mmCIF file of C-alpha atoms in Angstrom:
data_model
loop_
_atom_site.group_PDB
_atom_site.id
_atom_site.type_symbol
_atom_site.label_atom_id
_atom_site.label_comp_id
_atom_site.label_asym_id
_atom_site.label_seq_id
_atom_site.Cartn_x
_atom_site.Cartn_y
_atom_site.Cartn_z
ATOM 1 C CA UNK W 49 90.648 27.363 -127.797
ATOM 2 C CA UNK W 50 87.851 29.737 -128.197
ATOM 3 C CA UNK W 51 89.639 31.557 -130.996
ATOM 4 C CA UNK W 52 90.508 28.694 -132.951
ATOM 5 C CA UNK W 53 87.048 27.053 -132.874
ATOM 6 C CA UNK W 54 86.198 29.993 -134.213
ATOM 7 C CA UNK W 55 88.541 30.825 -137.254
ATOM 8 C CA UNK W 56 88.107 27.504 -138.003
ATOM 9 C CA UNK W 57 83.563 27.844 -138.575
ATOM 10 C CA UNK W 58 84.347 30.989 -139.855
ATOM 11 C CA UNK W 59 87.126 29.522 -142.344
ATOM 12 C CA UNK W 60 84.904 26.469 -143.424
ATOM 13 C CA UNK W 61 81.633 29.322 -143.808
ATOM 14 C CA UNK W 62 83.802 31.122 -146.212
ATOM 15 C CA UNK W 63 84.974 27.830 -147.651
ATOM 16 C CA UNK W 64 81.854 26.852 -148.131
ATOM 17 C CA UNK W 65 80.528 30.433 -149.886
ATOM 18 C CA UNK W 66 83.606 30.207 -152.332
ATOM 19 C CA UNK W 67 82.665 26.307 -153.462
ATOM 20 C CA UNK W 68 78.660 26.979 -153.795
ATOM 21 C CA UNK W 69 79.311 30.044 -155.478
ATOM 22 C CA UNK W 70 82.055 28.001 -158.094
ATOM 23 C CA UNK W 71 84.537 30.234 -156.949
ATOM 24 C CA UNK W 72 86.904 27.692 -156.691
ATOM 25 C CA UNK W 73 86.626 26.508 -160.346
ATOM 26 C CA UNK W 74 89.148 29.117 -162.575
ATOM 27 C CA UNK W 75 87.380 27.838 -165.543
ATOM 28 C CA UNK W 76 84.242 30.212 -164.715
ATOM 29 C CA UNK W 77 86.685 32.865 -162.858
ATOM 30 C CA UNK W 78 88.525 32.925 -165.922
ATOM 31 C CA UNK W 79 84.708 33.149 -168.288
ATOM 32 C CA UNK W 80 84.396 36.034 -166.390
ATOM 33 C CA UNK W 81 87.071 38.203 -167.615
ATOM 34 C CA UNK W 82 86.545 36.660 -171.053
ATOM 35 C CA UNK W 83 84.011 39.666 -172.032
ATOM 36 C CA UNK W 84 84.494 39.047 -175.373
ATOM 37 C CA UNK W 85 83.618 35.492 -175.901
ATOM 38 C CA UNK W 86 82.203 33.278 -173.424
ATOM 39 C CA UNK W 87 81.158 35.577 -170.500
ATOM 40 C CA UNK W 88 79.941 34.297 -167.060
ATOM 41 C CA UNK W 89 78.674 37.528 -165.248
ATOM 42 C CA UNK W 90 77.642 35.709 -162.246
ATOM 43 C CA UNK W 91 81.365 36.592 -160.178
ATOM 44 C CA UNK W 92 79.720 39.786 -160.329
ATOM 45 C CA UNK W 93 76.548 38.422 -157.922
ATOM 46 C CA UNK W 94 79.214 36.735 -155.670
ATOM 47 C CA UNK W 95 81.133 39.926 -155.381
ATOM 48 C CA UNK W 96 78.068 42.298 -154.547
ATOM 49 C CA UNK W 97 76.677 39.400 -152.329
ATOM 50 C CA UNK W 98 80.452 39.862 -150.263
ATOM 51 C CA UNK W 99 79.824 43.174 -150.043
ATOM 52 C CA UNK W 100 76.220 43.155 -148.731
ATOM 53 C CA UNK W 101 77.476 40.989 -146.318
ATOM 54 C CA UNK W 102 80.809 42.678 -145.255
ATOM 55 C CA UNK W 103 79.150 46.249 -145.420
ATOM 56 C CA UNK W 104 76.409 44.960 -142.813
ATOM 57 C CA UNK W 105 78.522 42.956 -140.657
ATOM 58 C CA UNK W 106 80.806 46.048 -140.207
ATOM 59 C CA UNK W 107 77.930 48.437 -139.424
ATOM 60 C CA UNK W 108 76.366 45.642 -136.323
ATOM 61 C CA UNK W 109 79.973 44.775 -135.314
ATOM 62 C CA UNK W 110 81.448 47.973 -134.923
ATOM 63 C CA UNK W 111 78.313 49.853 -134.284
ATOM 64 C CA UNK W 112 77.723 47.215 -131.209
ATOM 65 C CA UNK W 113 80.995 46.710 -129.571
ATOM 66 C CA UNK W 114 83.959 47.974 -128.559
ATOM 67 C CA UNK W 115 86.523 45.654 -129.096
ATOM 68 C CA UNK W 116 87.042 42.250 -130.683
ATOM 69 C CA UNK W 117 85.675 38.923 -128.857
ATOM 70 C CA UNK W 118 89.261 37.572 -128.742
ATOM 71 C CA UNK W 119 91.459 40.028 -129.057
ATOM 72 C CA UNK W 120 92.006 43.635 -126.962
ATOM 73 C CA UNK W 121 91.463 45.696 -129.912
ATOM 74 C CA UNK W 122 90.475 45.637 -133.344
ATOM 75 C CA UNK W 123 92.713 45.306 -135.895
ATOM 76 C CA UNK W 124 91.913 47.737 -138.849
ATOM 77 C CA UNK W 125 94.523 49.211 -141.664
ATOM 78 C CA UNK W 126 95.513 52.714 -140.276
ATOM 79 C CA UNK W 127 97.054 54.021 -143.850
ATOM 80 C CA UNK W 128 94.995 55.779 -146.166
ATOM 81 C CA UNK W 129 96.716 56.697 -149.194
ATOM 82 C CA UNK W 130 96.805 55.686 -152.647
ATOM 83 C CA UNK W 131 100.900 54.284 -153.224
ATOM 84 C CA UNK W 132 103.343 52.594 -155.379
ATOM 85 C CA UNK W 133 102.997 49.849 -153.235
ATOM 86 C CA UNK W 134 99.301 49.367 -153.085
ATOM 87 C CA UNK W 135 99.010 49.455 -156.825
ATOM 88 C CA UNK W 136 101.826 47.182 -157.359
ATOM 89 C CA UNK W 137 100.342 45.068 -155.122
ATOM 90 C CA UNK W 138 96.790 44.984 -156.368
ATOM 91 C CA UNK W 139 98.552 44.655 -160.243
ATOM 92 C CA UNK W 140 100.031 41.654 -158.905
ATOM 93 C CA UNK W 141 97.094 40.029 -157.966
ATOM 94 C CA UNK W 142 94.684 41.244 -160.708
ATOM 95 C CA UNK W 143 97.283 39.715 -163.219
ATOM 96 C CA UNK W 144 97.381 36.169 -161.104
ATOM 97 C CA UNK W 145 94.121 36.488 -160.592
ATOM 98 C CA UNK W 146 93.402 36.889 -164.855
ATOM 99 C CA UNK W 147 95.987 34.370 -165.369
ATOM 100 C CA UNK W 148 95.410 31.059 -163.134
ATOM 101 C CA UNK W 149 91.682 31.726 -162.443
ATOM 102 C CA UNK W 150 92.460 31.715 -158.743
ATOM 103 C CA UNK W 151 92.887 34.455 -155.888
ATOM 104 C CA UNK W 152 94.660 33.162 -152.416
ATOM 105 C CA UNK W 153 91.286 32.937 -150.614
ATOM 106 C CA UNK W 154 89.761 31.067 -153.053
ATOM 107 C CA UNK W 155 92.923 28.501 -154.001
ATOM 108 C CA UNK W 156 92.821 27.381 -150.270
ATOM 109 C CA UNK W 157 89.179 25.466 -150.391
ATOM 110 C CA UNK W 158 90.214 24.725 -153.925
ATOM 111 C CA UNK W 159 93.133 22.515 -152.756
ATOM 112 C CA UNK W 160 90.538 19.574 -151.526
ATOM 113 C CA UNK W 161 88.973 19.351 -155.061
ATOM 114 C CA UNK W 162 92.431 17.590 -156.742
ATOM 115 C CA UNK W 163 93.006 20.618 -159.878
ATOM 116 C CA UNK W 164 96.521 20.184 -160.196
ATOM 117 C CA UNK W 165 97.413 23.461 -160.840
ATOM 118 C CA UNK W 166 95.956 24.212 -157.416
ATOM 119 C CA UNK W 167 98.852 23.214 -155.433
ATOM 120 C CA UNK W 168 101.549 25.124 -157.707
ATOM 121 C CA UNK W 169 98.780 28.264 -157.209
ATOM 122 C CA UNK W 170 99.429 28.072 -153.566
ATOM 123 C CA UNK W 171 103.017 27.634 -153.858
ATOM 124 C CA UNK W 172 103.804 30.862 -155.959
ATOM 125 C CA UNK W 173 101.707 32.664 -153.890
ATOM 126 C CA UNK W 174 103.420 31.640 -150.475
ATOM 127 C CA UNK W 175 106.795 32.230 -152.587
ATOM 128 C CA UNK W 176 105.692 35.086 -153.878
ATOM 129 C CA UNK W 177 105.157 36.214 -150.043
ATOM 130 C CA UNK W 178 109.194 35.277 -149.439
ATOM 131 C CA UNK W 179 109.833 37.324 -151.696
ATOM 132 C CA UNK W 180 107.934 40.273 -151.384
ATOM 133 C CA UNK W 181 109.030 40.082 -147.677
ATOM 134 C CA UNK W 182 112.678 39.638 -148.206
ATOM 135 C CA UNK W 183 112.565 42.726 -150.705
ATOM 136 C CA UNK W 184 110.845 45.320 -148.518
ATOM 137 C CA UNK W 185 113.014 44.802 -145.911
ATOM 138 C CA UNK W 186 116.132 45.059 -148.297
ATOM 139 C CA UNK W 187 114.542 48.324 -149.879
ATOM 140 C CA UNK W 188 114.151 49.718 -146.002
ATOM 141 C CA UNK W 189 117.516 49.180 -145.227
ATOM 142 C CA UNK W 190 119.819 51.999 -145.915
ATOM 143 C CA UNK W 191 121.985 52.026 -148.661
ATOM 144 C CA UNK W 192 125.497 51.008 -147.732
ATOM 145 C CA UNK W 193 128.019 53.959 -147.687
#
């Protein structure tokens, strides 16, 4: 119970980040990547101010403790190359991200403001998950003889 208590304060911090900030309004994520007319720099504040905050929370977490508070172990990406998939992926989500205004973490808190393009957001991102899923594990199997 633990656990979920705390996703759930961490979950409504982050919720709460992404709304003061006006991350959740694609009309100024969208001003942002509009350099040549009406550009909002300030996704650039939000983004350094995320990575102030990551970059010290990793140094007193892992410089502190040994494992997670819930879990055995912590759970960090092992794979350190550059690869199709990893730039495929990121393309996706740079061009989703240019065209709706919204990235997944920021379409979730966005949901309880009533855009209506919110709700199709978070549907072609959950099918775009399907779908992703259901291909990589077609492209691992071998081909058919």
């Amino acid at each position: 119970m633990n656990k979920l208590v705390s996703a759930f304060l961490i979950g409504g911090v982050f919720g709460l980040g992404i709304a003061v900030s006006g991350m959740i309004n694609p009309a100024k994520v969208l001003n942002f990547f509009d350099i040549a007319g009406n550009w909002d720099p300030s996704l650039i504040f939000v983004m350094g101010g995320g990575l102030v905050v990551a970059f010290t929370g990793y140094r007193l977490v892992f410089g502190r403790r040994k494992t997670p508070v819930f879990e055995s172990a912590f759970a960090l990406p092992t794979k350190r190359t550059i690869d199709k998939e990893l730039i495929g992926g990121t393309a996706v989500f740079g061009i989703g991200w240019g065209i709706a205004g919204f990235c997944p973490g920021a379409a979730i808190p966005a949901l309880g403001l009533g855009y209506s393009a919110t709700p199709v957001f978070v549907a072609a991102v959950i099918a775009g998950i399907v779908v992703a899923r259901f291909a990589r594990a077609r492209l691992a199997q071998p081909a058919a003889a």
